[in-house]
XYZ file of C-alpha atoms in Angstrom:
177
model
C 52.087 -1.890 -81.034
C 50.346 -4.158 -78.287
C 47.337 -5.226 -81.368
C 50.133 -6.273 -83.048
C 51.373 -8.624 -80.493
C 47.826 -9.842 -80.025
C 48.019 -10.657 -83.699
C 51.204 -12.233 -83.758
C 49.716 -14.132 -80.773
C 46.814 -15.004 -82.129
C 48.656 -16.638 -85.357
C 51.274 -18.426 -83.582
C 48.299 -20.160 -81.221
C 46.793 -21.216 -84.660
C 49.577 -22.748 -86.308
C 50.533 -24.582 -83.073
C 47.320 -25.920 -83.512
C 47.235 -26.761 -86.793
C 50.508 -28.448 -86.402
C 49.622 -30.320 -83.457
C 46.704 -31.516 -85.134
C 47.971 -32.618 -87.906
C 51.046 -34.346 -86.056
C 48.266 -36.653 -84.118
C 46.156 -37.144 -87.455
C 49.380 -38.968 -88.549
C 50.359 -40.938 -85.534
C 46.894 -42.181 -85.020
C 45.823 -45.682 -86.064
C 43.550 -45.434 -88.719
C 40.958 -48.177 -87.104
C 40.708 -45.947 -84.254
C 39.717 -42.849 -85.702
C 36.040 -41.555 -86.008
C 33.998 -40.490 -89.020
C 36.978 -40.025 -92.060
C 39.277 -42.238 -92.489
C 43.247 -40.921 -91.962
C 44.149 -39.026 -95.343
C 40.642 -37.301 -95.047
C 41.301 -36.143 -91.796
C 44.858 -34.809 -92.822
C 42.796 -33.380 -95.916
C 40.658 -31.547 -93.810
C 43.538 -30.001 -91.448
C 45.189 -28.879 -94.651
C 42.309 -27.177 -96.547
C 40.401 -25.434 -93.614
C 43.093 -24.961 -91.360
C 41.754 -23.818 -88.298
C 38.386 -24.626 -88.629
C 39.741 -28.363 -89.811
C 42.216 -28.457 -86.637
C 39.439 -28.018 -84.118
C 37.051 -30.666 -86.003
C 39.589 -33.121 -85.555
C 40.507 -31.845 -82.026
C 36.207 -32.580 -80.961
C 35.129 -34.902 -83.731
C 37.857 -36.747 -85.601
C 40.508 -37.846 -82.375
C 39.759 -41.524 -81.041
C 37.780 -41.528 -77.483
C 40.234 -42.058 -74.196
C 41.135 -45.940 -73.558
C 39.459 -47.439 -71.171
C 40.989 -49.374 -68.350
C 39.886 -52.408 -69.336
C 40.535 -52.365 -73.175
C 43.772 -50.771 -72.611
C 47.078 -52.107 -71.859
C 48.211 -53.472 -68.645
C 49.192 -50.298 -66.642
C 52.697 -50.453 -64.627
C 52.146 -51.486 -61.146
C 55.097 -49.660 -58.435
C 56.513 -51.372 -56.116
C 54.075 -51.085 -53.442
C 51.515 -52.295 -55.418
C 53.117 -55.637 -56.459
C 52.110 -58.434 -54.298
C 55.602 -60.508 -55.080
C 57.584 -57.782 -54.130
C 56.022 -57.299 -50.391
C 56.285 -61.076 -50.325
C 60.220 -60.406 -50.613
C 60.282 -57.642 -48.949
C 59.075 -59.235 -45.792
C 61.311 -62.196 -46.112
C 64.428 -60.223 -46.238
C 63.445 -58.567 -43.383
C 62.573 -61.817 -41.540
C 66.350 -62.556 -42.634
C 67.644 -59.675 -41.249
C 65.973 -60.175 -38.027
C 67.243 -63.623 -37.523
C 70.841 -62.833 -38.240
C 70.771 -60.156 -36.114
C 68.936 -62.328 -33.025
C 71.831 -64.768 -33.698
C 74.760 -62.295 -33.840
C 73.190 -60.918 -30.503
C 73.632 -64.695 -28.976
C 76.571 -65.219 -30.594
C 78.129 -62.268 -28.705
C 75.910 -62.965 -25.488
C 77.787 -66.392 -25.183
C 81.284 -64.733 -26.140
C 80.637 -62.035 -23.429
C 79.634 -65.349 -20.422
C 82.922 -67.011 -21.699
C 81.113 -69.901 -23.238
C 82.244 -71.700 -26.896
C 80.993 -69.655 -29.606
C 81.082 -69.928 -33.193
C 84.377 -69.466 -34.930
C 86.196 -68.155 -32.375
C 88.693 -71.177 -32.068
C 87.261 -71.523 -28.548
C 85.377 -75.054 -28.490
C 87.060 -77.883 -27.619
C 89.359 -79.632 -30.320
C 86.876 -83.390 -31.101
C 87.167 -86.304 -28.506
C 86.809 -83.955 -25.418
C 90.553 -83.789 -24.683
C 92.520 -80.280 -24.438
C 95.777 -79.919 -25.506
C 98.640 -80.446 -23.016
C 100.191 -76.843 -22.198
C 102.588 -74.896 -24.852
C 101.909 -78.331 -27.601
C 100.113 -77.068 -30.541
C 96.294 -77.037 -30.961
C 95.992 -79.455 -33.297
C 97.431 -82.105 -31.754
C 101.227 -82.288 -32.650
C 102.137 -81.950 -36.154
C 100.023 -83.535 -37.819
C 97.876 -80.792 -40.766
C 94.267 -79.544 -40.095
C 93.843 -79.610 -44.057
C 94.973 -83.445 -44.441
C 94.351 -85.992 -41.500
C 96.262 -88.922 -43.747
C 99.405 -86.868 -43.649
C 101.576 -87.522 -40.381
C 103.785 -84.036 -40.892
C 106.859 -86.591 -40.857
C 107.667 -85.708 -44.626
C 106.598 -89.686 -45.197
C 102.899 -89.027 -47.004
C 101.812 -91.726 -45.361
C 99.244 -91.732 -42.561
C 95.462 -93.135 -42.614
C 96.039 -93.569 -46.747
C 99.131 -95.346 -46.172
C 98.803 -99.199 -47.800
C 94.952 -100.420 -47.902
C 94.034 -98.083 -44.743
C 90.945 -96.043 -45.534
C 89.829 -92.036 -44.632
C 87.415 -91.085 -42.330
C 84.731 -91.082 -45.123
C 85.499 -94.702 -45.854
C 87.018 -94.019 -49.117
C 90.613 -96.023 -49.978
C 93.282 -93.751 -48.839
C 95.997 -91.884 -51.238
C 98.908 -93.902 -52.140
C 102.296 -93.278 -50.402
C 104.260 -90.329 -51.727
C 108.306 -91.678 -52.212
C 110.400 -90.275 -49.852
C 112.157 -87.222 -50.506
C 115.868 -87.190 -51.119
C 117.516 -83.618 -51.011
């Protein structure tokens, strides 16, 4: 019983062999291969089939690639001088937000005007009077021509020009309801 296994063995090593043999034969580019040429080789692996196998294993199979000849091999992550370069910078980024979120909250903390916290004084220096709205009475935050009287008129009322110098909006009609 157990020589028979050995057989079976045996066999099955061969034709895994054989077959693997013969697989590479056929995927091989026939400019690389040494001595025959491809259907020789395949020839051989057929006719002697063991034997055959194991001369093209040790005499017919191209030599390893050599790093130079070969193609370009990957580079990881680590290895690719770009990516460090990025790497680094987003961490310089990182830093630098955090350093200012860290002053930003420093001058919040002291009671000083920080950044978007409505805080700073409105432009021109002046406060608002107590209990009249921040933004200085009616008029909109979004549109300094517009007076808030329901008039459209304002700094593009006639030939009056914006702040950027630009020739205001023409009057909107009054509204009849």
């Amino acid at each position: 019983m157990g020589r028979a296994i050995l057989i079976i063995g045996a066999a099955a090593l061969a034709v895994g062999v054989i077959v693997y043999s013969l697989i590479e034969c056929a995927r091989t580019d026939s400019v690389a291969m040494r001595g025959l040429r491809k259907g020789g080789w395949i020839a051989v692996i057929l006719l002697l089939p063991l034997v055959g196998a194991l001369l093209w294993l040790f005499l017919g199979r191209p030599r390893a690639v050599q790093e130079t000849g070969g193609p370009a091999r990957a580079k990881g992550p680590d290895d690719d001088p770009q990516f460090l370069r990025n790497l680094e910078e987003r961490r310089r980024q990182q830093q630098q937000a955090e350093k200012l979120r860290r002053w930003e909250e420093e001058l919040r903390r002291k009671g000083g005007p920080a950044a978007g916290d409505g805080s700073a004084p409105p432009p021109g220096g002046r406060s608002p009077a107590p209990g009249a709205p921040a933004d200085g009475g009616g008029s909109s935050a979004a549109d300094p021509r517009d007076p808030g009287d329901g008039t459209g008129g304002g700094a593009g009322h006639g030939g009056d020009r914006d702040a950027d110098g630009r020739p205001g909006r023409p009057p909107r009609p009054p509204r009849h309801d």
